PDB file of C-alpha atoms in Angstrom:
ATOM      1  CA  UNK A   1     -12.003 -25.609  26.848  1.00 77.00           C
ATOM      2  CA  UNK A   2     -10.228 -27.543  29.605  1.00 85.00           C
ATOM      3  CA  UNK A   3      -6.703 -28.886  29.258  1.00 87.00           C
ATOM      4  CA  UNK A   4      -8.034 -32.452  29.113  1.00 89.00           C
ATOM      5  CA  UNK A   5     -10.291 -31.466  26.217  1.00 90.00           C
ATOM      6  CA  UNK A   6      -7.400 -29.745  24.460  1.00 91.00           C
ATOM      7  CA  UNK A   7      -5.204 -32.837  24.843  1.00 92.00           C
ATOM      8  CA  UNK A   8      -7.964 -35.076  23.460  1.00 93.00           C
ATOM      9  CA  UNK A   9      -8.550 -32.621  20.606  1.00 94.00           C
ATOM     10  CA  UNK A  10      -4.864 -32.600  19.641  1.00 94.00           C
ATOM     11  CA  UNK A  11      -4.705 -36.398  19.672  1.00 94.00           C
ATOM     12  CA  UNK A  12      -7.836 -36.755  17.535  1.00 94.00           C
ATOM     13  CA  UNK A  13      -6.552 -34.062  15.159  1.00 95.00           C
ATOM     14  CA  UNK A  14      -3.220 -35.875  14.720  1.00 94.00           C
ATOM     15  CA  UNK A  15      -5.000 -39.201  14.182  1.00 94.00           C
ATOM     16  CA  UNK A  16      -7.056 -37.744  11.324  1.00 93.00           C
ATOM     17  CA  UNK A  17      -4.022 -36.034   9.796  1.00 94.00           C
ATOM     18  CA  UNK A  18      -2.001 -39.252   9.897  1.00 93.00           C
ATOM     19  CA  UNK A  19      -4.815 -41.216   8.284  1.00 91.00           C
ATOM     20  CA  UNK A  20      -5.269 -38.706   5.456  1.00 91.00           C
ATOM     21  CA  UNK A  21      -1.493 -38.667   5.067  1.00 89.00           C
ATOM     22  CA  UNK A  22      -1.642 -42.311   3.969  1.00 87.00           C
ATOM     23  CA  UNK A  23      -3.397 -41.131   0.796  1.00 85.00           C
ATOM     24  CA  UNK A  24      -1.602 -37.801   0.316  1.00 86.00           C
ATOM     25  CA  UNK A  25       2.056 -38.570   0.923  1.00 84.00           C
ATOM     26  CA  UNK A  26       4.407 -35.873   2.154  1.00 84.00           C
ATOM     27  CA  UNK A  27       1.755 -33.151   2.465  1.00 88.00           C
ATOM     28  CA  UNK A  28       1.145 -32.948   6.215  1.00 90.00           C
ATOM     29  CA  UNK A  29       1.002 -29.131   6.283  1.00 92.00           C
ATOM     30  CA  UNK A  30      -1.718 -28.968   3.612  1.00 92.00           C
ATOM     31  CA  UNK A  31      -3.684 -31.704   5.393  1.00 93.00           C
ATOM     32  CA  UNK A  32      -3.480 -29.804   8.683  1.00 94.00           C
ATOM     33  CA  UNK A  33      -4.751 -26.662   6.974  1.00 94.00           C
ATOM     34  CA  UNK A  34      -7.620 -28.539   5.317  1.00 93.00           C
ATOM     35  CA  UNK A  35      -8.644 -30.145   8.608  1.00 94.00           C
ATOM     36  CA  UNK A  36      -8.379 -26.788  10.378  1.00 95.00           C
ATOM     37  CA  UNK A  37     -10.724 -25.293   7.785  1.00 94.00           C
ATOM     38  CA  UNK A  38     -13.191 -28.144   8.325  1.00 93.00           C
ATOM     39  CA  UNK A  39     -13.174 -27.848  12.123  1.00 94.00           C
ATOM     40  CA  UNK A  40     -13.528 -24.062  11.869  1.00 93.00           C
ATOM     41  CA  UNK A  41     -16.567 -24.829   9.677  1.00 92.00           C
ATOM     42  CA  UNK A  42     -15.051 -22.986   6.748  1.00 92.00           C
ATOM     43  CA  UNK A  43     -14.185 -23.832   3.164  1.00 92.00           C
ATOM     44  CA  UNK A  44     -10.953 -24.343   1.240  1.00 92.00           C
ATOM     45  CA  UNK A  45      -9.837 -23.070  -2.167  1.00 92.00           C
ATOM     46  CA  UNK A  46      -6.980 -24.940  -3.848  1.00 89.00           C
ATOM     47  CA  UNK A  47      -5.215 -23.359  -6.803  1.00 86.00           C
ATOM     48  CA  UNK A  48      -2.946 -25.970  -8.259  1.00 80.00           C
ATOM     49  CA  UNK A  49      -1.840 -27.788 -11.376  1.00 76.00           C
ATOM     50  CA  UNK A  50      -3.734 -30.923 -12.483  1.00 78.00           C
ATOM     51  CA  UNK A  51      -2.756 -34.240 -10.936  1.00 77.00           C
ATOM     52  CA  UNK A  52      -1.435 -32.979  -7.598  1.00 79.00           C
ATOM     53  CA  UNK A  53      -3.938 -34.872  -5.411  1.00 81.00           C
ATOM     54  CA  UNK A  54      -6.820 -32.446  -4.898  1.00 83.00           C
ATOM     55  CA  UNK A  55      -9.480 -35.135  -5.347  1.00 82.00           C
ATOM     56  CA  UNK A  56      -7.503 -37.575  -3.177  1.00 84.00           C
ATOM     57  CA  UNK A  57      -7.391 -34.992  -0.379  1.00 87.00           C
ATOM     58  CA  UNK A  58     -11.164 -34.487  -0.412  1.00 85.00           C
ATOM     59  CA  UNK A  59     -11.918 -38.210  -0.610  1.00 85.00           C
ATOM     60  CA  UNK A  60      -9.392 -39.145   2.099  1.00 88.00           C
ATOM     61  CA  UNK A  61     -10.674 -36.450   4.450  1.00 89.00           C
ATOM     62  CA  UNK A  62     -14.267 -37.636   4.005  1.00 87.00           C
ATOM     63  CA  UNK A  63     -13.269 -41.280   4.519  1.00 87.00           C
ATOM     64  CA  UNK A  64     -11.313 -40.469   7.667  1.00 89.00           C
ATOM     65  CA  UNK A  65     -14.250 -38.764   9.388  1.00 88.00           C
ATOM     66  CA  UNK A  66     -16.866 -41.302   8.240  1.00 85.00           C
ATOM     67  CA  UNK A  67     -18.480 -38.711   6.014  1.00 83.00           C
ATOM     68  CA  UNK A  68     -19.827 -38.624   2.478  1.00 85.00           C
ATOM     69  CA  UNK A  69     -17.979 -37.212  -0.487  1.00 85.00           C
ATOM     70  CA  UNK A  70     -19.161 -35.840  -3.807  1.00 88.00           C
ATOM     71  CA  UNK A  71     -17.287 -34.400  -6.762  1.00 88.00           C
ATOM     72  CA  UNK A  72     -18.783 -31.800  -9.092  1.00 89.00           C
ATOM     73  CA  UNK A  73     -16.926 -31.185 -12.332  1.00 88.00           C
ATOM     74  CA  UNK A  74     -17.651 -27.555 -13.166  1.00 87.00           C
ATOM     75  CA  UNK A  75     -18.195 -26.898 -16.867  1.00 85.00           C
ATOM     76  CA  UNK A  76     -19.720 -23.960 -18.800  1.00 86.00           C
ATOM     77  CA  UNK A  77     -23.023 -25.831 -19.289  1.00 87.00           C
ATOM     78  CA  UNK A  78     -23.455 -26.799 -15.609  1.00 88.00           C
ATOM     79  CA  UNK A  79     -26.724 -25.467 -14.136  1.00 88.00           C
ATOM     80  CA  UNK A  80     -27.386 -24.348 -10.549  1.00 87.00           C
ATOM     81  CA  UNK A  81     -29.934 -27.155 -10.131  1.00 88.00           C
ATOM     82  CA  UNK A  82     -27.199 -29.659 -11.038  1.00 89.00           C
ATOM     83  CA  UNK A  83     -25.561 -28.622  -7.758  1.00 90.00           C
ATOM     84  CA  UNK A  84     -28.401 -27.913  -5.360  1.00 89.00           C
ATOM     85  CA  UNK A  85     -30.987 -30.448  -6.555  1.00 87.00           C
ATOM     86  CA  UNK A  86     -34.483 -30.171  -8.008  1.00 87.00           C
ATOM     87  CA  UNK A  87     -38.113 -30.580  -6.951  1.00 86.00           C
ATOM     88  CA  UNK A  88     -39.996 -33.114  -9.084  1.00 88.00           C
ATOM     89  CA  UNK A  89     -43.705 -33.918  -9.100  1.00 82.00           C
ATOM     90  CA  UNK A  90     -44.332 -37.533  -8.088  1.00 82.00           C
ATOM     91  CA  UNK A  91     -47.470 -38.764  -9.829  1.00 83.00           C
ATOM     92  CA  UNK A  92     -47.746 -41.802  -7.573  1.00 82.00           C
ATOM     93  CA  UNK A  93     -48.118 -39.681  -4.437  1.00 82.00           C
ATOM     94  CA  UNK A  94     -49.455 -36.529  -6.146  1.00 80.00           C
ATOM     95  CA  UNK A  95     -46.848 -34.463  -4.322  1.00 83.00           C
ATOM     96  CA  UNK A  96     -43.649 -32.587  -5.006  1.00 83.00           C
ATOM     97  CA  UNK A  97     -40.490 -34.434  -3.962  1.00 86.00           C
ATOM     98  CA  UNK A  98     -37.104 -32.821  -3.445  1.00 86.00           C
ATOM     99  CA  UNK A  99     -34.186 -34.693  -4.998  1.00 88.00           C
ATOM    100  CA  UNK A 100     -30.988 -33.417  -3.328  1.00 88.00           C
ATOM    101  CA  UNK A 101     -27.990 -32.562  -5.473  1.00 88.00           C
ATOM    102  CA  UNK A 102     -24.332 -33.419  -4.855  1.00 90.00           C
ATOM    103  CA  UNK A 103     -23.910 -30.427  -2.541  1.00 90.00           C
ATOM    104  CA  UNK A 104     -25.555 -32.505   0.203  1.00 89.00           C
ATOM    105  CA  UNK A 105     -22.366 -34.292   1.240  1.00 88.00           C
ATOM    106  CA  UNK A 106     -19.913 -33.933   4.092  1.00 87.00           C
ATOM    107  CA  UNK A 107     -17.185 -32.810   1.714  1.00 88.00           C
ATOM    108  CA  UNK A 108     -18.004 -31.358  -1.695  1.00 89.00           C
ATOM    109  CA  UNK A 109     -15.179 -31.119  -4.226  1.00 88.00           C
ATOM    110  CA  UNK A 110     -15.998 -28.330  -6.678  1.00 88.00           C
ATOM    111  CA  UNK A 111     -13.458 -29.182  -9.365  1.00 87.00           C
ATOM    112  CA  UNK A 112     -12.294 -26.296 -11.586  1.00 86.00           C
ATOM    113  CA  UNK A 113     -14.928 -23.981 -10.155  1.00 85.00           C
ATOM    114  CA  UNK A 114     -13.857 -21.114 -12.404  1.00 83.00           C
ATOM    115  CA  UNK A 115     -14.992 -22.987 -15.540  1.00 84.00           C
ATOM    116  CA  UNK A 116     -18.696 -22.629 -14.690  1.00 83.00           C
ATOM    117  CA  UNK A 117     -20.762 -19.514 -15.348  1.00 83.00           C
ATOM    118  CA  UNK A 118     -21.130 -16.918 -12.577  1.00 83.00           C
ATOM    119  CA  UNK A 119     -24.784 -17.962 -12.135  1.00 83.00           C
ATOM    120  CA  UNK A 120     -23.741 -21.537 -11.398  1.00 84.00           C
ATOM    121  CA  UNK A 121     -20.879 -20.431  -9.157  1.00 83.00           C
ATOM    122  CA  UNK A 122     -23.335 -18.366  -7.113  1.00 82.00           C
ATOM    123  CA  UNK A 123     -25.387 -21.506  -6.393  1.00 83.00           C
ATOM    124  CA  UNK A 124     -22.741 -22.327  -3.781  1.00 84.00           C
ATOM    125  CA  UNK A 125     -22.910 -18.986  -1.969  1.00 82.00           C
ATOM    126  CA  UNK A 126     -25.886 -19.724   0.306  1.00 81.00           C
ATOM    127  CA  UNK A 127     -24.790 -23.205   1.323  1.00 86.00           C
ATOM    128  CA  UNK A 128     -21.208 -22.047   1.978  1.00 86.00           C
ATOM    129  CA  UNK A 129     -22.390 -19.230   4.234  1.00 84.00           C
ATOM    130  CA  UNK A 130     -25.393 -20.764   5.994  1.00 84.00           C
ATOM    131  CA  UNK A 131     -25.082 -24.553   5.384  1.00 85.00           C
ATOM    132  CA  UNK A 132     -28.580 -24.516   3.924  1.00 87.00           C
ATOM    133  CA  UNK A 133     -29.978 -24.692   0.395  1.00 88.00           C
ATOM    134  CA  UNK A 134     -33.207 -22.985  -0.644  1.00 84.00           C
ATOM    135  CA  UNK A 135     -35.060 -24.662  -3.515  1.00 83.00           C
ATOM    136  CA  UNK A 136     -38.552 -23.523  -4.528  1.00 80.00           C
ATOM    137  CA  UNK A 137     -38.850 -21.523  -1.331  1.00 81.00           C
ATOM    138  CA  UNK A 138     -37.989 -24.408   1.008  1.00 85.00           C
ATOM    139  CA  UNK A 139     -34.784 -24.548   3.043  1.00 87.00           C
ATOM    140  CA  UNK A 140     -32.817 -27.780   3.300  1.00 86.00           C
ATOM    141  CA  UNK A 141     -30.015 -28.318   5.842  1.00 86.00           C
ATOM    142  CA  UNK A 142     -26.622 -29.460   4.548  1.00 84.00           C
ATOM    143  CA  UNK A 143     -25.737 -31.122   7.862  1.00 83.00           C
ATOM    144  CA  UNK A 144     -22.487 -31.300   9.834  1.00 83.00           C
ATOM    145  CA  UNK A 145     -19.699 -31.627   9.023  1.00 85.00           C
ATOM    146  CA  UNK A 146     -19.953 -29.710   5.773  1.00 89.00           C
ATOM    147  CA  UNK A 147     -17.078 -28.350   3.729  1.00 90.00           C
ATOM    148  CA  UNK A 148     -16.519 -27.196   0.162  1.00 91.00           C
ATOM    149  CA  UNK A 149     -13.084 -27.809  -1.341  1.00 89.00           C
ATOM    150  CA  UNK A 150     -12.960 -25.867  -4.596  1.00 89.00           C
ATOM    151  CA  UNK A 151     -10.125 -26.050  -7.107  1.00 86.00           C
ATOM    152  CA  UNK A 152      -8.825 -23.659  -9.699  1.00 83.00           C
ATOM    153  CA  UNK A 153      -6.348 -24.461 -12.433  1.00 76.00           C
ATOM    154  CA  UNK A 154      -3.669 -21.750 -12.722  1.00 70.00           C
ATOM    155  CA  UNK A 155      -3.096 -22.641 -16.390  1.00 65.00           C
ATOM    156  CA  UNK A 156      -5.465 -22.781 -19.367  1.00 61.00           C
ATOM    157  CA  UNK A 157      -7.425 -19.673 -18.384  1.00 58.00           C
ATOM    158  CA  UNK A 158      -9.253 -19.437 -21.730  1.00 56.00           C
ATOM    159  CA  UNK A 159     -12.981 -19.897 -21.239  1.00 56.00           C
ATOM    160  CA  UNK A 160     -12.898 -19.477 -17.464  1.00 67.00           C
ATOM    161  CA  UNK A 161     -14.825 -17.092 -15.227  1.00 71.00           C
ATOM    162  CA  UNK A 162     -12.787 -15.460 -12.508  1.00 76.00           C
ATOM    163  CA  UNK A 163     -14.323 -15.811  -9.054  1.00 79.00           C
ATOM    164  CA  UNK A 164     -15.653 -12.444  -7.850  1.00 75.00           C
ATOM    165  CA  UNK A 165     -14.268 -10.964  -4.650  1.00 79.00           C
ATOM    166  CA  UNK A 166     -17.518 -11.640  -2.769  1.00 77.00           C
ATOM    167  CA  UNK A 167     -17.227 -15.353  -3.474  1.00 80.00           C
ATOM    168  CA  UNK A 168     -13.493 -15.527  -2.757  1.00 84.00           C
ATOM    169  CA  UNK A 169     -14.234 -13.961   0.616  1.00 87.00           C
ATOM    170  CA  UNK A 170     -16.415 -16.943   1.537  1.00 88.00           C
ATOM    171  CA  UNK A 171     -13.441 -19.304   1.428  1.00 92.00           C
ATOM    172  CA  UNK A 172     -11.751 -19.462   4.804  1.00 93.00           C
ATOM    173  CA  UNK A 173      -8.407 -20.454   3.291  1.00 93.00           C
ATOM    174  CA  UNK A 174      -6.650 -20.570  -0.047  1.00 92.00           C
ATOM    175  CA  UNK A 175      -3.557 -22.699  -0.561  1.00 90.00           C
ATOM    176  CA  UNK A 176      -2.001 -25.220  -2.928  1.00 88.00           C
ATOM    177  CA  UNK A 177      -0.871 -28.820  -2.578  1.00 87.00           C
ATOM    178  CA  UNK A 178       2.115 -28.598  -4.881  1.00 82.00           C
ATOM    179  CA  UNK A 179       4.185 -31.378  -6.363  1.00 85.00           C
ATOM    180  CA  UNK A 180       5.505 -34.061  -3.998  1.00 83.00           C
ATOM    181  CA  UNK A 181       9.120 -34.119  -2.880  1.00 84.00           C
ATOM    182  CA  UNK A 182      11.450 -36.708  -4.443  1.00 86.00           C
ATOM    183  CA  UNK A 183      11.142 -39.174  -1.537  1.00 85.00           C
ATOM    184  CA  UNK A 184       7.325 -38.965  -1.512  1.00 83.00           C
ATOM    185  CA  UNK A 185       7.229 -39.270  -5.307  1.00 83.00           C
ATOM    186  CA  UNK A 186       9.282 -42.470  -5.125  1.00 86.00           C
ATOM    187  CA  UNK A 187       6.780 -43.942  -2.659  1.00 83.00           C
ATOM    188  CA  UNK A 188       3.897 -42.879  -4.897  1.00 80.00           C
ATOM    189  CA  UNK A 189       5.489 -44.546  -7.905  1.00 83.00           C
ATOM    190  CA  UNK A 190       6.135 -47.722  -5.894  1.00 83.00           C
ATOM    191  CA  UNK A 191       2.389 -47.998  -5.300  1.00 75.00           C
ATOM    192  CA  UNK A 192       1.352 -46.921  -8.799  1.00 71.00           C
ATOM    193  CA  UNK A 193      -0.517 -50.191  -9.360  1.00 67.00           C
ATOM    194  CA  UNK A 194      -3.164 -48.717  -7.018  1.00 69.00           C
ATOM    195  CA  UNK A 195      -2.677 -44.979  -7.468  1.00 63.00           C
ATOM    196  CA  UNK A 196      -5.740 -43.860  -5.494  1.00 69.00           C
ATOM    197  CA  UNK A 197      -4.775 -44.653  -1.904  1.00 71.00           C
ATOM    198  CA  UNK A 198      -7.837 -42.858  -0.520  1.00 72.00           C
ATOM    199  CA  UNK A 199     -10.154 -45.722  -1.536  1.00 73.00           C
ATOM    200  CA  UNK A 200      -8.572 -48.052   1.002  1.00 74.00           C
ATOM    201  CA  UNK A 201      -8.849 -45.735   4.007  1.00 82.00           C
ATOM    202  CA  UNK A 202     -10.990 -46.606   7.001  1.00 85.00           C
ATOM    203  CA  UNK A 203     -12.645 -43.976   9.216  1.00 87.00           C
ATOM    204  CA  UNK A 204     -10.752 -43.104  12.384  1.00 89.00           C
ATOM    205  CA  UNK A 205     -13.452 -40.898  13.962  1.00 89.00           C
ATOM    206  CA  UNK A 206     -17.213 -40.642  13.527  1.00 87.00           C
ATOM    207  CA  UNK A 207     -18.767 -37.615  11.859  1.00 86.00           C
ATOM    208  CA  UNK A 208     -20.438 -36.757  15.171  1.00 87.00           C
ATOM    209  CA  UNK A 209     -16.977 -36.478  16.735  1.00 90.00           C
ATOM    210  CA  UNK A 210     -16.016 -33.892  14.114  1.00 90.00           C
ATOM    211  CA  UNK A 211     -19.030 -31.795  15.096  1.00 89.00           C
ATOM    212  CA  UNK A 212     -18.017 -32.099  18.767  1.00 91.00           C
ATOM    213  CA  UNK A 213     -14.447 -31.044  17.939  1.00 92.00           C
ATOM    214  CA  UNK A 214     -15.755 -27.990  16.070  1.00 92.00           C
ATOM    215  CA  UNK A 215     -17.875 -27.010  19.079  1.00 92.00           C
ATOM    216  CA  UNK A 216     -14.916 -27.469  21.435  1.00 92.00           C
ATOM    217  CA  UNK A 217     -12.606 -25.364  19.289  1.00 93.00           C
ATOM    218  CA  UNK A 218     -15.183 -22.582  19.070  1.00 92.00           C
ATOM    219  CA  UNK A 219     -14.840 -22.165  22.860  1.00 91.00           C
ATOM    220  CA  UNK A 220     -11.045 -21.973  22.860  1.00 93.00           C
ATOM    221  CA  UNK A 221      -9.855 -18.837  24.649  1.00 92.00           C
ATOM    222  CA  UNK A 222      -8.634 -15.785  22.735  1.00 92.00           C
ATOM    223  CA  UNK A 223      -7.236 -12.887  24.758  1.00 92.00           C
ATOM    224  CA  UNK A 224      -8.468  -9.372  23.974  1.00 92.00           C
ATOM    225  CA  UNK A 225      -4.870  -8.468  23.156  1.00 93.00           C
ATOM    226  CA  UNK A 226      -4.804 -11.126  20.415  1.00 94.00           C
ATOM    227  CA  UNK A 227      -8.183  -9.965  19.086  1.00 94.00           C
ATOM    228  CA  UNK A 228      -6.833  -6.416  18.976  1.00 94.00           C
ATOM    229  CA  UNK A 229      -3.742  -7.724  17.153  1.00 95.00           C
ATOM    230  CA  UNK A 230      -5.965  -9.338  14.504  1.00 95.00           C
ATOM    231  CA  UNK A 231      -7.878  -6.064  14.159  1.00 94.00           C
ATOM    232  CA  UNK A 232      -4.673  -4.043  13.799  1.00 95.00           C
ATOM    233  CA  UNK A 233      -3.400  -6.378  11.059  1.00 95.00           C
ATOM    234  CA  UNK A 234      -6.719  -6.108   9.232  1.00 95.00           C
ATOM    235  CA  UNK A 235      -6.562  -2.310   9.374  1.00 94.00           C
ATOM    236  CA  UNK A 236      -2.974  -2.370   8.103  1.00 94.00           C
ATOM    237  CA  UNK A 237      -4.067  -4.268   4.970  1.00 93.00           C
ATOM    238  CA  UNK A 238      -6.850  -1.737   4.389  1.00 92.00           C
ATOM    239  CA  UNK A 239      -4.522   1.242   4.762  1.00 91.00           C
ATOM    240  CA  UNK A 240      -1.752  -0.166   2.553  1.00 89.00           C
ATOM    241  CA  UNK A 241      -1.087   1.888  -0.578  1.00 89.00           C
ATOM    242  CA  UNK A 242      -0.904  -1.291  -2.666  1.00 90.00           C
ATOM    243  CA  UNK A 243      -4.507  -2.365  -1.956  1.00 90.00           C
ATOM    244  CA  UNK A 244      -7.862  -1.091  -3.071  1.00 90.00           C
ATOM    245  CA  UNK A 245      -9.638  -3.309  -0.564  1.00 90.00           C
ATOM    246  CA  UNK A 246      -8.141  -4.920   2.496  1.00 90.00           C
ATOM    247  CA  UNK A 247      -9.305  -7.812   4.649  1.00 91.00           C
ATOM    248  CA  UNK A 248     -13.052  -7.787   5.299  1.00 91.00           C
ATOM    249  CA  UNK A 249     -14.795  -8.208   8.628  1.00 92.00           C
ATOM    250  CA  UNK A 250     -15.688 -11.742   7.495  1.00 92.00           C
ATOM    251  CA  UNK A 251     -11.969 -12.334   6.997  1.00 93.00           C
ATOM    252  CA  UNK A 252     -11.197 -11.140  10.535  1.00 94.00           C
ATOM    253  CA  UNK A 253     -13.905 -13.407  11.967  1.00 94.00           C
ATOM    254  CA  UNK A 254     -12.585 -16.287   9.876  1.00 94.00           C
ATOM    255  CA  UNK A 255      -9.094 -15.787  11.274  1.00 95.00           C
ATOM    256  CA  UNK A 256     -10.424 -15.863  14.832  1.00 96.00           C
ATOM    257  CA  UNK A 257     -12.236 -19.136  14.163  1.00 95.00           C
ATOM    258  CA  UNK A 258      -9.208 -20.655  12.432  1.00 96.00           C
ATOM    259  CA  UNK A 259      -6.647 -19.779  15.126  1.00 96.00           C
ATOM    260  CA  UNK A 260      -8.877 -21.299  17.805  1.00 96.00           C
ATOM    261  CA  UNK A 261      -8.687 -24.624  15.965  1.00 95.00           C
ATOM    262  CA  UNK A 262      -4.976 -24.203  15.193  1.00 96.00           C
ATOM    263  CA  UNK A 263      -4.184 -23.662  18.884  1.00 95.00           C
ATOM    264  CA  UNK A 264      -6.349 -26.584  20.031  1.00 95.00           C
ATOM    265  CA  UNK A 265      -4.630 -28.848  17.479  1.00 94.00           C
ATOM    266  CA  UNK A 266      -1.407 -28.165  19.362  1.00 94.00           C
ATOM    267  CA  UNK A 267      -2.991 -29.058  22.693  1.00 93.00           C
ATOM    268  CA  UNK A 268      -3.399 -25.466  23.894  1.00 93.00           C
ATOM    269  CA  UNK A 269      -6.439 -23.925  25.591  1.00 92.00           C
ATOM    270  CA  UNK A 270      -5.478 -20.441  24.420  1.00 93.00           C
ATOM    271  CA  UNK A 271      -4.420 -18.675  21.224  1.00 93.00           C
ATOM    272  CA  UNK A 272      -0.995 -17.105  20.719  1.00 93.00           C
ATOM    273  CA  UNK A 273      -0.049 -14.279  18.325  1.00 94.00           C
ATOM    274  CA  UNK A 274       2.166 -16.828  16.539  1.00 94.00           C
ATOM    275  CA  UNK A 275      -0.990 -18.735  15.560  1.00 95.00           C
ATOM    276  CA  UNK A 276      -2.187 -15.628  13.724  1.00 95.00           C
ATOM    277  CA  UNK A 277       1.183 -15.309  11.995  1.00 94.00           C
ATOM    278  CA  UNK A 278       1.088 -18.974  10.936  1.00 94.00           C
ATOM    279  CA  UNK A 279      -2.274 -18.605   9.205  1.00 95.00           C
ATOM    280  CA  UNK A 280      -2.162 -14.997   7.974  1.00 94.00           C
ATOM    281  CA  UNK A 281      -1.213 -15.779   4.374  1.00 94.00           C
ATOM    282  CA  UNK A 282      -3.605 -18.680   3.766  1.00 94.00           C
ATOM    283  CA  UNK A 283      -6.574 -16.981   5.455  1.00 94.00           C
ATOM    284  CA  UNK A 284      -6.112 -13.442   4.146  1.00 94.00           C
ATOM    285  CA  UNK A 285      -4.070 -13.239   0.932  1.00 91.00           C
ATOM    286  CA  UNK A 286      -6.918 -14.223  -1.414  1.00 91.00           C
ATOM    287  CA  UNK A 287      -9.218 -11.582   0.087  1.00 91.00           C
ATOM    288  CA  UNK A 288      -7.123  -8.556  -0.869  1.00 91.00           C
ATOM    289  CA  UNK A 289      -8.008  -6.487  -3.940  1.00 90.00           C
ATOM    290  CA  UNK A 290      -4.755  -5.073  -5.230  1.00 88.00           C
ATOM    291  CA  UNK A 291      -4.293  -1.707  -6.915  1.00 88.00           C
ATOM    292  CA  UNK A 292      -3.572  -2.347 -10.625  1.00 88.00           C
ATOM    293  CA  UNK A 293      -0.736   0.190 -10.717  1.00 88.00           C
ATOM    294  CA  UNK A 294       0.878  -1.397  -7.673  1.00 87.00           C
ATOM    295  CA  UNK A 295       0.521  -4.859  -9.208  1.00 84.00           C
ATOM    296  CA  UNK A 296       2.215  -3.590 -12.351  1.00 89.00           C
ATOM    297  CA  UNK A 297       5.240  -2.608 -10.282  1.00 88.00           C
ATOM    298  CA  UNK A 298       5.377  -6.063  -8.651  1.00 87.00           C
ATOM    299  CA  UNK A 299       3.276  -5.676  -5.502  1.00 88.00           C
ATOM    300  CA  UNK A 300       1.517  -8.843  -4.300  1.00 90.00           C
ATOM    301  CA  UNK A 301      -1.085  -9.722  -1.689  1.00 91.00           C
ATOM    302  CA  UNK A 302       1.429 -11.901   0.162  1.00 92.00           C
ATOM    303  CA  UNK A 303       3.827  -8.957   0.235  1.00 92.00           C
ATOM    304  CA  UNK A 304       1.167  -6.700   1.763  1.00 92.00           C
ATOM    305  CA  UNK A 305       0.444  -9.231   4.516  1.00 94.00           C
ATOM    306  CA  UNK A 306       4.150  -9.788   5.168  1.00 94.00           C
ATOM    307  CA  UNK A 307       4.593  -6.031   5.526  1.00 93.00           C
ATOM    308  CA  UNK A 308       1.617  -5.823   7.898  1.00 94.00           C
ATOM    309  CA  UNK A 309       3.064  -8.584  10.092  1.00 94.00           C
ATOM    310  CA  UNK A 310       6.375  -6.709  10.232  1.00 94.00           C
ATOM    311  CA  UNK A 311       4.716  -3.349  10.875  1.00 93.00           C
ATOM    312  CA  UNK A 312       2.197  -4.292  13.593  1.00 93.00           C
ATOM    313  CA  UNK A 313       3.824  -5.307  16.893  1.00 93.00           C
ATOM    314  CA  UNK A 314       2.543  -8.574  18.360  1.00 89.00           C
ATOM    315  CA  UNK A 315       1.251  -8.418  21.951  1.00 88.00           C
ATOM    316  CA  UNK A 316       3.698  -9.702  24.535  1.00 80.00           C
ATOM    317  CA  UNK A 317       1.450  -9.740  27.594  1.00 73.00           C
ATOM    318  CA  UNK A 318      -2.127 -10.511  28.500  1.00 67.00           C
ATOM    319  CA  UNK A 319      -4.615  -7.638  28.353  1.00 58.00           C
TER     320      UNK A 319
END
């Protein structure tokens, strides 16, 4: 990536963030993380209370990049075909026709994903990993950009199915939106006559531009010393006494993809160790499997990652 490309990337990134920020007031950091996940061609898991703007974030992001948006309300009776689509025999043409499901959108909001059965949850695994859906032996491309934003409700856990570690590992990031600050809440209340601000947004970039930005970011330079730093942090989470399973290789690859975007969004053609520190919690915390005895004494995944960042020295010179 040249410096001119990095400057253009940062400007386009800020333009999208500002546009989404018109619908999600006072949440610039969350918007930047969501856009970073999209441009790294990953997926986002939001664990938050109801009514914090999860749907508005997905809709505003799709509107800003001239993409399509679909919302799937996960319930215990939802079937895999309700997500992926079905093949139906057309008597008029005497042929089988594929009717795509809601997963064929630029941004798919999987609302309360933990309320569906594990079989239905697993319907997302292939498309999240490979951006393709296989129905009746035929593969169908999801297109670019493609991103799943899944939500979990931290309350009312009765009747829910906890996401298995293998599926959690497919989410590039996990974060929360949180309640708005007082000033942002006042602005939200002032516009309460039209509470969904995302419906009035206009696109600021074309979907093809998003694909170009993702390709540019993928070429952003990462020094071997920074790659070794990521590897050392990953090993530290695996060797921690508080964990049964540390960060996976997929998690290390995901971090490398994410920091490339994060650096480019700041107009840089190279990645710094500070970029890794900025994203360590949101990219890695949900991937750790904690030891039950350690959890009982108060150990947390965020604590393990904080300790790893303090324990592993960051590189100070190029390799």
